[in-house]
mmCIF file of C-alpha atoms in Angstrom:
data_model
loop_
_atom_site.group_PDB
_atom_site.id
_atom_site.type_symbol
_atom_site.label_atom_id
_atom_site.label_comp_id
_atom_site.label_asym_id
_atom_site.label_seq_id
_atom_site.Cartn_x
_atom_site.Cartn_y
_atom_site.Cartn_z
ATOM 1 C CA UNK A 1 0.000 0.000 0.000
ATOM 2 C CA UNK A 2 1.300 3.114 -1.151
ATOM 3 C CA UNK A 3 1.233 6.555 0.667
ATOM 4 C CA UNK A 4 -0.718 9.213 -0.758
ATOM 5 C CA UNK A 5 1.444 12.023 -1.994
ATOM 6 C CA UNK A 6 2.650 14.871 0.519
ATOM 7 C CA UNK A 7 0.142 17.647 1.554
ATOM 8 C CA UNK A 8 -0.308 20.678 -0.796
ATOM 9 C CA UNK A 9 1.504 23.270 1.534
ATOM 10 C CA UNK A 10 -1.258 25.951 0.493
ATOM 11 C CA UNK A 11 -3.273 24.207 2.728
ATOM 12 C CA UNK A 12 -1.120 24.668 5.936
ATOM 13 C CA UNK A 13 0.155 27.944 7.246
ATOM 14 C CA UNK A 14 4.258 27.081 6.287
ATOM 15 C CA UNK A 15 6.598 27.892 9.155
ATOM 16 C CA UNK A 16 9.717 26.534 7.953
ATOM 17 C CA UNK A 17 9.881 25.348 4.356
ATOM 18 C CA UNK A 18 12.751 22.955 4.385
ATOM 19 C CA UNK A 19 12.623 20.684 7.042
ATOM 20 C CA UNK A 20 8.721 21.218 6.666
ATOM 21 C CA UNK A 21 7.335 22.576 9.629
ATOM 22 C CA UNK A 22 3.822 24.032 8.954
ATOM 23 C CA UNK A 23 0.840 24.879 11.097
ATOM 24 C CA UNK A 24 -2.652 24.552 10.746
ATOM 25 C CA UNK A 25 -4.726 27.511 9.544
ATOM 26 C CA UNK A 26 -6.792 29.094 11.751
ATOM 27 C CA UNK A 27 -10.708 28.186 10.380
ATOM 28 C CA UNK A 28 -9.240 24.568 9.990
ATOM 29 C CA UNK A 29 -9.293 24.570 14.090
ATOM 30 C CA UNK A 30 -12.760 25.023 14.459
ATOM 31 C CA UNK A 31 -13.249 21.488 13.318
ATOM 32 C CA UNK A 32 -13.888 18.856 15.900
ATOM 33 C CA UNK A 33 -11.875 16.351 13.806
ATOM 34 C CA UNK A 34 -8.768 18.332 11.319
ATOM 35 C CA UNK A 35 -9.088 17.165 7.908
ATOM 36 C CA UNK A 36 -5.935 15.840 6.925
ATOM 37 C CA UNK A 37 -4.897 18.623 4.498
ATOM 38 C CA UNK A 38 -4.754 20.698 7.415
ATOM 39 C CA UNK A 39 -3.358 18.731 10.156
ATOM 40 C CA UNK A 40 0.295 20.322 11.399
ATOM 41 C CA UNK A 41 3.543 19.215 10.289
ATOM 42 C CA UNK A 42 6.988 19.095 12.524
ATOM 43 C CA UNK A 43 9.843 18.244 11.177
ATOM 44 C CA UNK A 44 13.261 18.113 13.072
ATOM 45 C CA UNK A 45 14.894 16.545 9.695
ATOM 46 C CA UNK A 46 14.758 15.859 5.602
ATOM 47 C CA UNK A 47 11.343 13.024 5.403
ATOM 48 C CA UNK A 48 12.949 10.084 4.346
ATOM 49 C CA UNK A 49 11.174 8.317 1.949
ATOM 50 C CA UNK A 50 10.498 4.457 3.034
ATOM 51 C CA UNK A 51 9.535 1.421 0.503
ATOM 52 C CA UNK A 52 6.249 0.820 2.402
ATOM 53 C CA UNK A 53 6.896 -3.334 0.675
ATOM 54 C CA UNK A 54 10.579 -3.281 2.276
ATOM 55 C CA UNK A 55 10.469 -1.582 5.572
ATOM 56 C CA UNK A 56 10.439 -3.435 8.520
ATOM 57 C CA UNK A 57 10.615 -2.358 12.716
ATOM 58 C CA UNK A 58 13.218 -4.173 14.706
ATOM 59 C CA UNK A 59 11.820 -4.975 17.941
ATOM 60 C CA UNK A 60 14.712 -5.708 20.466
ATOM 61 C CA UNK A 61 16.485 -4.926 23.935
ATOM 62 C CA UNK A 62 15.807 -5.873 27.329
ATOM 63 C CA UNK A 63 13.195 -8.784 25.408
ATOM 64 C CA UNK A 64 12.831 -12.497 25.758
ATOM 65 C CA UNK A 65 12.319 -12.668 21.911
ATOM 66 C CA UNK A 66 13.467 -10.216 19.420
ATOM 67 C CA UNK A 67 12.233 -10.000 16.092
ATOM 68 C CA UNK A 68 11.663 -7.766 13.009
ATOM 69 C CA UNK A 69 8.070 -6.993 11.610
ATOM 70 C CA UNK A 70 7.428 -6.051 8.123
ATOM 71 C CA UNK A 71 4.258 -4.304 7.038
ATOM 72 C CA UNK A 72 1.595 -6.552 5.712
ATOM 73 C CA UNK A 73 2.727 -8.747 9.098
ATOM 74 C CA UNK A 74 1.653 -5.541 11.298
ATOM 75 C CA UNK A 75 -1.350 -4.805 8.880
ATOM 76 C CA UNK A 76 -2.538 -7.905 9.642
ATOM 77 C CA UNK A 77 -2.628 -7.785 13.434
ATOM 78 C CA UNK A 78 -5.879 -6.648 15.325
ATOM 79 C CA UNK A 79 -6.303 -3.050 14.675
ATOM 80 C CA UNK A 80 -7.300 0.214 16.957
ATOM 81 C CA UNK A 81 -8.619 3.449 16.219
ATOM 82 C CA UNK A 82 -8.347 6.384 18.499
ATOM 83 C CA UNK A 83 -9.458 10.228 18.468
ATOM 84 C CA UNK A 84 -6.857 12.462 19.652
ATOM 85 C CA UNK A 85 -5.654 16.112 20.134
ATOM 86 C CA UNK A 86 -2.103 16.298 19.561
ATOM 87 C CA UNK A 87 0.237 19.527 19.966
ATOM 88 C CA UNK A 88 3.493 20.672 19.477
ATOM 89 C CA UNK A 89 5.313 21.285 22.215
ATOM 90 C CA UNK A 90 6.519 24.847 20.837
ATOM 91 C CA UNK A 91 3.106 25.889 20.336
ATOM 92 C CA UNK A 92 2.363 29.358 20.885
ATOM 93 C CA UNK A 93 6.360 30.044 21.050
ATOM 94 C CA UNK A 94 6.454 33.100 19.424
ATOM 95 C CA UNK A 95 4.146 34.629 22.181
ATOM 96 C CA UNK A 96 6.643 33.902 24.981
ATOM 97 C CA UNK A 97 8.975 37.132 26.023
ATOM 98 C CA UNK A 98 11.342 36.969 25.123
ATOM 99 C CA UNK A 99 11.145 34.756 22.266
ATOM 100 C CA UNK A 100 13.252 31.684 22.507
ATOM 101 C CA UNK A 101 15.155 30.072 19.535
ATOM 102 C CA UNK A 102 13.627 27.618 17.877
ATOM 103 C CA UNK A 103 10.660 27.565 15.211
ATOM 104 C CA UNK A 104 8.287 30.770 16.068
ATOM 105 C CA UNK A 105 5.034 28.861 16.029
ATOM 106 C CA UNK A 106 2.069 30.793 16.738
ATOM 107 C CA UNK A 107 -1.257 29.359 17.550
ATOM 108 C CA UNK A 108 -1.674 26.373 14.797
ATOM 109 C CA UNK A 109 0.623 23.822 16.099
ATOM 110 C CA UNK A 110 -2.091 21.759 17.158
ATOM 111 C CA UNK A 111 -4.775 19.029 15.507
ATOM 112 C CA UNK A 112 -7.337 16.570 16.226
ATOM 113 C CA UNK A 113 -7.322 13.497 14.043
ATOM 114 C CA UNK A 114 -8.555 9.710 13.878
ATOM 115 C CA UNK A 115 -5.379 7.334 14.200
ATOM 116 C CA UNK A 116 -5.829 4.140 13.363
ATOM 117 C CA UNK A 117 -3.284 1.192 13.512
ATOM 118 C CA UNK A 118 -1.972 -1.535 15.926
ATOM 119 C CA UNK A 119 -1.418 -1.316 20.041
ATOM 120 C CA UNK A 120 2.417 -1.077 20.481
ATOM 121 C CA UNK A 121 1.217 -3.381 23.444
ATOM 122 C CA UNK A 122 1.066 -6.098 20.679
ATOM 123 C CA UNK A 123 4.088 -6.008 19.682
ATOM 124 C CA UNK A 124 6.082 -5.862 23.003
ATOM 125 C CA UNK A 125 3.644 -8.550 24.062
ATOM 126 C CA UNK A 126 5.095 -10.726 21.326
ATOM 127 C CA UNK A 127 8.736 -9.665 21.679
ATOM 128 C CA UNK A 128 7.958 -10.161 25.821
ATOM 129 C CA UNK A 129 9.392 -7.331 27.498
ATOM 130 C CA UNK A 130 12.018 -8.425 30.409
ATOM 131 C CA UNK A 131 10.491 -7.300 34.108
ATOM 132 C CA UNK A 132 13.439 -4.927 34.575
ATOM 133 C CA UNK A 133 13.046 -2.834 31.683
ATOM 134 C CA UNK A 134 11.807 0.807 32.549
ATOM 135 C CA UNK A 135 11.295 2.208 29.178
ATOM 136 C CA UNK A 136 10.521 1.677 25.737
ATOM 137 C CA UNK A 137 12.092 4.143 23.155
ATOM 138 C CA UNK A 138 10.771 3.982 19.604
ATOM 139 C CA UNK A 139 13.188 5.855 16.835
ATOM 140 C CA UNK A 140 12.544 7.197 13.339
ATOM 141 C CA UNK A 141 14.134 7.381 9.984
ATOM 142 C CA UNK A 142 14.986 10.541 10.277
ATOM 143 C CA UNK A 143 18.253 11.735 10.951
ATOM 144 C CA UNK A 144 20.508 14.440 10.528
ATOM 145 C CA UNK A 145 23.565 17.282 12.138
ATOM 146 C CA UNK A 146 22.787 19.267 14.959
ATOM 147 C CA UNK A 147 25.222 22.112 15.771
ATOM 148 C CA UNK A 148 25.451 21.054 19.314
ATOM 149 C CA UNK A 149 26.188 17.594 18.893
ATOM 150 C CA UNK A 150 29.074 16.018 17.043
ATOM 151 C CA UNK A 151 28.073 13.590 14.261
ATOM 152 C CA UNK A 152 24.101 12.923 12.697
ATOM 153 C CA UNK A 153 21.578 12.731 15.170
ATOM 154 C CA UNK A 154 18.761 10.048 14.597
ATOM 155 C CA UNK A 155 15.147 11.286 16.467
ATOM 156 C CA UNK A 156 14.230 8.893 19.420
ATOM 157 C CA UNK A 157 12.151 9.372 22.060
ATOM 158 C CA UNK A 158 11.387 6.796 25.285
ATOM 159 C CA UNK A 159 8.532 6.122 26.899
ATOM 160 C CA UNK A 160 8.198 4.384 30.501
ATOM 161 C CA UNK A 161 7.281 0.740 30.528
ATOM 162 C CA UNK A 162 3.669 1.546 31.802
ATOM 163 C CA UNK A 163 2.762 4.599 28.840
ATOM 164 C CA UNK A 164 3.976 2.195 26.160
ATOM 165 C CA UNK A 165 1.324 -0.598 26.614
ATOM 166 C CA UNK A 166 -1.214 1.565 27.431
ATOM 167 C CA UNK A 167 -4.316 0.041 24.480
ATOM 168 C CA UNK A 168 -4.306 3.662 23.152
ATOM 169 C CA UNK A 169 -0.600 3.788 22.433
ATOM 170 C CA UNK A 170 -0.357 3.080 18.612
ATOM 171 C CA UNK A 171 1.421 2.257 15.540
ATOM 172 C CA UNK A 172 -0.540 4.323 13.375
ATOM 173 C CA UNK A 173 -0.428 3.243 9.738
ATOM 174 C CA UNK A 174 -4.065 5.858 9.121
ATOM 175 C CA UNK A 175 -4.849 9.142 9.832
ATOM 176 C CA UNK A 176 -8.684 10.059 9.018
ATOM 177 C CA UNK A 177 -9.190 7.010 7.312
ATOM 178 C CA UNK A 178 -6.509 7.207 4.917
ATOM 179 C CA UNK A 179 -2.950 5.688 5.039
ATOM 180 C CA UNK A 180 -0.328 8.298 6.447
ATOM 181 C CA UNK A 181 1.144 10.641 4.199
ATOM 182 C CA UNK A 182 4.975 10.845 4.411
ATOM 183 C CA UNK A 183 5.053 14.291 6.250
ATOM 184 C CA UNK A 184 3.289 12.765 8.928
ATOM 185 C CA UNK A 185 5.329 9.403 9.221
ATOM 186 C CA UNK A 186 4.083 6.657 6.511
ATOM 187 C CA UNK A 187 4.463 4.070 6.875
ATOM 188 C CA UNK A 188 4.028 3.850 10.684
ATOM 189 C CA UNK A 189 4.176 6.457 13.119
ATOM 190 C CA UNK A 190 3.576 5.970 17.238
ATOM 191 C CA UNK A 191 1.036 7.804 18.776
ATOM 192 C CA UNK A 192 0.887 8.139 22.718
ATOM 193 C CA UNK A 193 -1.832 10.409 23.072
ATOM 194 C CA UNK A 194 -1.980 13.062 25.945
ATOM 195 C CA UNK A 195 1.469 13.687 25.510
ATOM 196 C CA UNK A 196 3.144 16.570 23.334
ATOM 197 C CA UNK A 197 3.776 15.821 20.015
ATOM 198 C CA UNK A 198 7.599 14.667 20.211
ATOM 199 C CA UNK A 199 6.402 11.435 22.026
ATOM 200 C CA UNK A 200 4.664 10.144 18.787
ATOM 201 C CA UNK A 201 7.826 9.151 16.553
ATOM 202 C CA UNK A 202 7.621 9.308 12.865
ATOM 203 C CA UNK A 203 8.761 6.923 10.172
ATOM 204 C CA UNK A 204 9.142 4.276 12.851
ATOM 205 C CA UNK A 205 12.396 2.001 12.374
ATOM 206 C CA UNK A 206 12.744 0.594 15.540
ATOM 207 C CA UNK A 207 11.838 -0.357 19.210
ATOM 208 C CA UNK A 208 13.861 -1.070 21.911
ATOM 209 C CA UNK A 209 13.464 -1.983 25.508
ATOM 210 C CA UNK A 210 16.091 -0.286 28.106
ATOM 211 C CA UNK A 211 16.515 -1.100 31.457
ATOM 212 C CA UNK A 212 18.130 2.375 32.594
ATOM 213 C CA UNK A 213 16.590 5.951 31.504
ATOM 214 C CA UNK A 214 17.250 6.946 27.592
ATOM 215 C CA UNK A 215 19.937 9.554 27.346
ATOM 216 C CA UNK A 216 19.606 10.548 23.652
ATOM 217 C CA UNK A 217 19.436 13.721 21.799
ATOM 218 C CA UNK A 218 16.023 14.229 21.864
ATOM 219 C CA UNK A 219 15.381 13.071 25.488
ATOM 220 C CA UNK A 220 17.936 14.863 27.353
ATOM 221 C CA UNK A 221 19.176 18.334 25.029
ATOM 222 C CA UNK A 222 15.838 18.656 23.509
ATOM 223 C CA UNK A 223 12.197 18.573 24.439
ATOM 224 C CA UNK A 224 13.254 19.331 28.033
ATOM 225 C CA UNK A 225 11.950 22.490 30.126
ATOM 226 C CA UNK A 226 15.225 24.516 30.858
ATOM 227 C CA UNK A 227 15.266 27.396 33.024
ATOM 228 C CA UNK A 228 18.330 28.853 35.378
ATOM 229 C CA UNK A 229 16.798 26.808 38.096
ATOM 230 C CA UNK A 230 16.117 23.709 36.739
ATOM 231 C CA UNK A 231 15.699 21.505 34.120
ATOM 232 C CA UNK A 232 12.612 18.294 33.518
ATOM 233 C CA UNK A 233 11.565 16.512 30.682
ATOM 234 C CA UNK A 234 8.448 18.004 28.103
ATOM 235 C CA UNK A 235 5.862 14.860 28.515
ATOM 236 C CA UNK A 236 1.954 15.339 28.626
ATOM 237 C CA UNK A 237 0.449 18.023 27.162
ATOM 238 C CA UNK A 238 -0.929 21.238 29.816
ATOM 239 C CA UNK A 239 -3.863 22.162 30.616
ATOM 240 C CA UNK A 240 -4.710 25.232 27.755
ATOM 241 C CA UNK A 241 -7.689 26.510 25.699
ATOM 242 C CA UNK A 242 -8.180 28.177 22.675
ATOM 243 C CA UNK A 243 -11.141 30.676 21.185
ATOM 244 C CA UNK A 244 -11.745 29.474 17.555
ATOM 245 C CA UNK A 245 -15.184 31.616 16.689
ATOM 246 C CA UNK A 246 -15.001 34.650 16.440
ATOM 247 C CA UNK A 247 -11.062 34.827 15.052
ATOM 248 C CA UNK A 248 -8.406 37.227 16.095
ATOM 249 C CA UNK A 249 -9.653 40.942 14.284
ATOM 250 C CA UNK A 250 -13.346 39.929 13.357
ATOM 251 C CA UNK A 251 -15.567 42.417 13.338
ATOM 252 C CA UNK A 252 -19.138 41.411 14.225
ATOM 253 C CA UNK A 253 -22.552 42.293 15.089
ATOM 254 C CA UNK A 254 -23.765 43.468 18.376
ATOM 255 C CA UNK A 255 -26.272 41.417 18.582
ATOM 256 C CA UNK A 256 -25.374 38.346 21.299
ATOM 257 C CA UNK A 257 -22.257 37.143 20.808
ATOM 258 C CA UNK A 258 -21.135 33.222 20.812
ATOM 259 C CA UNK A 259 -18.195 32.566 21.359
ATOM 260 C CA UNK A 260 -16.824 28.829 21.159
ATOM 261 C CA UNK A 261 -13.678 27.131 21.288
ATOM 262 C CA UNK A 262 -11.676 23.945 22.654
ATOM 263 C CA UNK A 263 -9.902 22.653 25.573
ATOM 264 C CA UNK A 264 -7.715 20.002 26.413
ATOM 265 C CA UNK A 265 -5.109 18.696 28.913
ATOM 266 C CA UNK A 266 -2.911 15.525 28.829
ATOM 267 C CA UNK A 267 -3.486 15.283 32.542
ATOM 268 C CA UNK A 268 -7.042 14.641 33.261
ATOM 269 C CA UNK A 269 -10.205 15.734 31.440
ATOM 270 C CA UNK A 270 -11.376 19.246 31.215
ATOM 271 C CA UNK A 271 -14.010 20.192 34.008
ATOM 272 C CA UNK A 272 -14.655 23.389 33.490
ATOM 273 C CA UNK A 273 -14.066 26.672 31.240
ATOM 274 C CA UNK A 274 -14.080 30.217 31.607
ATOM 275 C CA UNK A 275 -14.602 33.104 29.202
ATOM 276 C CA UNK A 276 -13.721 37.180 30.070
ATOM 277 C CA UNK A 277 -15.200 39.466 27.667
ATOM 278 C CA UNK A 278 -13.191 42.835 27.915
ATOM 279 C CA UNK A 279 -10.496 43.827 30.176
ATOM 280 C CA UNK A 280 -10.285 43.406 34.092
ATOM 281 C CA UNK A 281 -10.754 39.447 35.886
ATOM 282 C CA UNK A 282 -14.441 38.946 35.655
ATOM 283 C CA UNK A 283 -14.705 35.253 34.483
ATOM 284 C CA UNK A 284 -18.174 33.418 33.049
ATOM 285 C CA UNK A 285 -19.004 29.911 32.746
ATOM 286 C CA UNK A 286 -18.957 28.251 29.363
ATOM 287 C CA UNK A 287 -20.958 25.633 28.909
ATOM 288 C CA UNK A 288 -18.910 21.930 27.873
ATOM 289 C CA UNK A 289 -19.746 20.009 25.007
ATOM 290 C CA UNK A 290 -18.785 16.094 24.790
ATOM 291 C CA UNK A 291 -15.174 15.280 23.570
ATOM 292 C CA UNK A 292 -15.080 12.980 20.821
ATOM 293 C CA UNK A 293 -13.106 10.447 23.035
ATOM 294 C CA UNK A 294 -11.081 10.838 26.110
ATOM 295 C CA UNK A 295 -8.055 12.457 24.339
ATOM 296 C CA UNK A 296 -9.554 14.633 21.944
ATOM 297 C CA UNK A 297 -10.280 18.198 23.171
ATOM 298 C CA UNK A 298 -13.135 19.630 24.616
ATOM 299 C CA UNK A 299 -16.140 21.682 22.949
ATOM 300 C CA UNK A 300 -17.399 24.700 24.732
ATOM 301 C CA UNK A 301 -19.052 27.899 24.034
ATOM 302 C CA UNK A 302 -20.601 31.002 25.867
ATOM 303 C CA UNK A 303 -23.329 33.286 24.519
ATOM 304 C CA UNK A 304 -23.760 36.441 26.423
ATOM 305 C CA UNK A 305 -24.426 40.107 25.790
ATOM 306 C CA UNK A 306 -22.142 43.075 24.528
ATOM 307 C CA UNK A 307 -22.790 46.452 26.538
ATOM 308 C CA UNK A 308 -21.976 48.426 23.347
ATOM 309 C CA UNK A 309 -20.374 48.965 19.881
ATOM 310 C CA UNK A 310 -16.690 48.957 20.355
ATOM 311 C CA UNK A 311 -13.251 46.815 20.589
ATOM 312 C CA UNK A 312 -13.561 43.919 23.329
ATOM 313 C CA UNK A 313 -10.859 41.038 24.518
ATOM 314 C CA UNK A 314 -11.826 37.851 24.584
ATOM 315 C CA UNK A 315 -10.256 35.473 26.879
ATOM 316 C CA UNK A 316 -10.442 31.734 27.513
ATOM 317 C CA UNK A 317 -8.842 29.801 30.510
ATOM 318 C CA UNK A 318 -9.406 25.859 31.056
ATOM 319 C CA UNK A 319 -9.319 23.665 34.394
ATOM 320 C CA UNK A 320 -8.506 20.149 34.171
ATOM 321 C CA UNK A 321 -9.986 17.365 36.542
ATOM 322 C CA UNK A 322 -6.902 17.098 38.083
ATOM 323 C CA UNK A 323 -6.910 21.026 39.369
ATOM 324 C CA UNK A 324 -4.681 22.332 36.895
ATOM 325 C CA UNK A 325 -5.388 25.911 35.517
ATOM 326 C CA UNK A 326 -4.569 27.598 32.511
ATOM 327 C CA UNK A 327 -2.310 30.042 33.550
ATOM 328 C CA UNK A 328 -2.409 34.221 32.566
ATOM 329 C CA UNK A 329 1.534 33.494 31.465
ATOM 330 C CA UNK A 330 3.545 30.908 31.138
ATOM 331 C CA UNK A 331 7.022 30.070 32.862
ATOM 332 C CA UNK A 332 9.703 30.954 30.578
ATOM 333 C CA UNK A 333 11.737 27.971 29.545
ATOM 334 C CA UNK A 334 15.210 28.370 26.744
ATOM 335 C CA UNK A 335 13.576 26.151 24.409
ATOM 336 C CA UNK A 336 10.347 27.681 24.472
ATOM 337 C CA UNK A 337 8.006 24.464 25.434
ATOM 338 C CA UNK A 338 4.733 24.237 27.393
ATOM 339 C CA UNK A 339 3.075 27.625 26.614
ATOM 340 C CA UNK A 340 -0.178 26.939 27.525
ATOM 341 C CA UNK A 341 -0.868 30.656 29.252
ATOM 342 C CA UNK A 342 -4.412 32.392 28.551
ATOM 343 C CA UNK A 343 -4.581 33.586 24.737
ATOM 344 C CA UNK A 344 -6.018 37.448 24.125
ATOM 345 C CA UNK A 345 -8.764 37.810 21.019
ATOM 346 C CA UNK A 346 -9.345 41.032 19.474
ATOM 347 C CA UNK A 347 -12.984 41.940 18.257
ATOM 348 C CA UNK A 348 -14.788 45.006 16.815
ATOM 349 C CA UNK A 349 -18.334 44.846 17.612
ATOM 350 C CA UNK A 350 -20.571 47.185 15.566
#
């Protein structure tokens, strides 16, 4: 099975042209599920380009049985779909002061989509993971130089023992009901879902069992929160809304004014939502919709009143069920991750 060819970049909002790093346009967000034209690309490297008939995933380590896996062997294992709101981790970098290096994503580094492939628990369950392994790391294709490392660098991440076999933890072989276009990993990507985007390795190669903590690249220089105080690893996503109706510099009626939007967390599910119309700290109650599963975001959506014709703010901030709220700013950090602080919305009402 062949991969469809790579998304039209006029669809996406282009970041970075080359690696491709692209973010999804603004109206695309206000679907509950992003159609796959639209769904963000982040790229660290070149996307290699995989025979989908030849490549196979080593499965190895701290196992009682390792093996390789080709493709039509994976295809035909038991397969799993699941709905799920994945981000970037630099999301919203460029809003962070002062702006950190990296790519300066705004607002559309994040998706919804409908993944659809095979448990990694499967797999391990066949290779039979040893008791004293403590995580699983999963690498790509994809490799390449980084100025602050000496030879190529191949992407890896690990997960602990317990994330990797969760059911919802997938090779993904679909997005949206299609196979995966080669920007977003085909043949095979992971998906771990909760987590920021890094977790969920492209153009998977191979997967490994370790029985002490994985030092690589992208576990221990990258995707890390780095202050002058301290630094700890970039794993589930924070608590963080977004307004998607009306948009940034609409101008709209006065009569009563809706205004909708999502929310998510990798930490627990959204309980509640809050809306400020205007300046000061006077919060309302949004009312929730039902998320499309347990790790896709939230619906919710306020209709109130404007006092007049003029320029308001619109605000949204989120609360998780395990007490996490979105906060006004974010903690700076040198690479930039996490910001999941409250977003501003500019409207003319006339």
């Amino acid at each position: 099975m062949s991969a469809p060819p790579d998304p039209n970049t006029d669809t996406l909002v282009v970041v970075k042209p080359s690696p491709l790093n692209a973010e999804t346009p603004t109206p695309a967000l206000a679907a509950e599920v992003t159609p796959s034209r639209h769904v963000y690309v982040r790229s660290n490297f070149a996307h290699p380009q995989l025979d989908d008939g030849a490549h196979r995933i080593a499965v190895g380590g701290a196992v009682h049985s390792p093996f390789a896996i080709d493709m039509s062997e994976l295809r035909a294992l038991p397969m799993h779909t699941v709905v799920a709101t994945m981000e970037c981790a630099g999301n919203d970098r460029s809003s962070m002061r002062p702006p950190p290096p990296g790519e300066l994503w705004r607002s559309g580094a994040v998706s919804t989509a409908r993944w659809t492939g095979v448990p990694l628990a499967a797999v391990l369950e066949r290779a039979g993971v040893h008791t004293e392994a403590v995580e699983i790391l999963v690498e790509g294709a994809d490799a390449g130089p980084r100025e602050d490392s000496v030879g190529p660098v191949t992407f890896g991440r690990a997960l602990p023992v317990a994330d990797a076999l969760q059911p919802d933890t997938l090779l993904a072989m679909m997005m949206n009901g299609e196979p995966l276009a080669r920007p977003h990993g085909a043949p095979v990507r992971l998906i771990v879902p909760g987590w920021y985007g890094m977790a969920s390795v492209k153009w998977v190669t191979r997967i490994e069992a370790l029985t002490t903590p994985y030092r690589g690249y992208f576990q221990r220089k990258r995707y890390v929160y780095e202050d002058a105080s301290a630094t700890s690893p970039v794993t589930r996503m924070r608590v963080k809304s977004m307004i998607v109706s009306p948009e940034d510099g609409d101008v709209v009626a006065s009569a009563p004014l809706l205004v909708q939007g999502w929310a998510w967390s990798g930490a627990a599910p959204i309980v509640r939502v809050e809306v400020a119309i205007g300046g000061g700290d006077t919060w309302r109650d949004a009312q929730l919709g039902a998320a499309a599963s347990t790790h896709a975001w939230t619906p919710w959506e306020l209709q109130c009143d404007v006092p007049q014709p003029g320029r308001y703010a619109l605000r949204s901030r989120a609360t998780d069920g395990a007490g996490n709220v979105q906060p006004d700013a974010a903690r700076w950090n040198r690479h930039g991750y996490g910001n999941n602080a409250v977003r501003t919305v500019i409207i003319d009402v006339r």
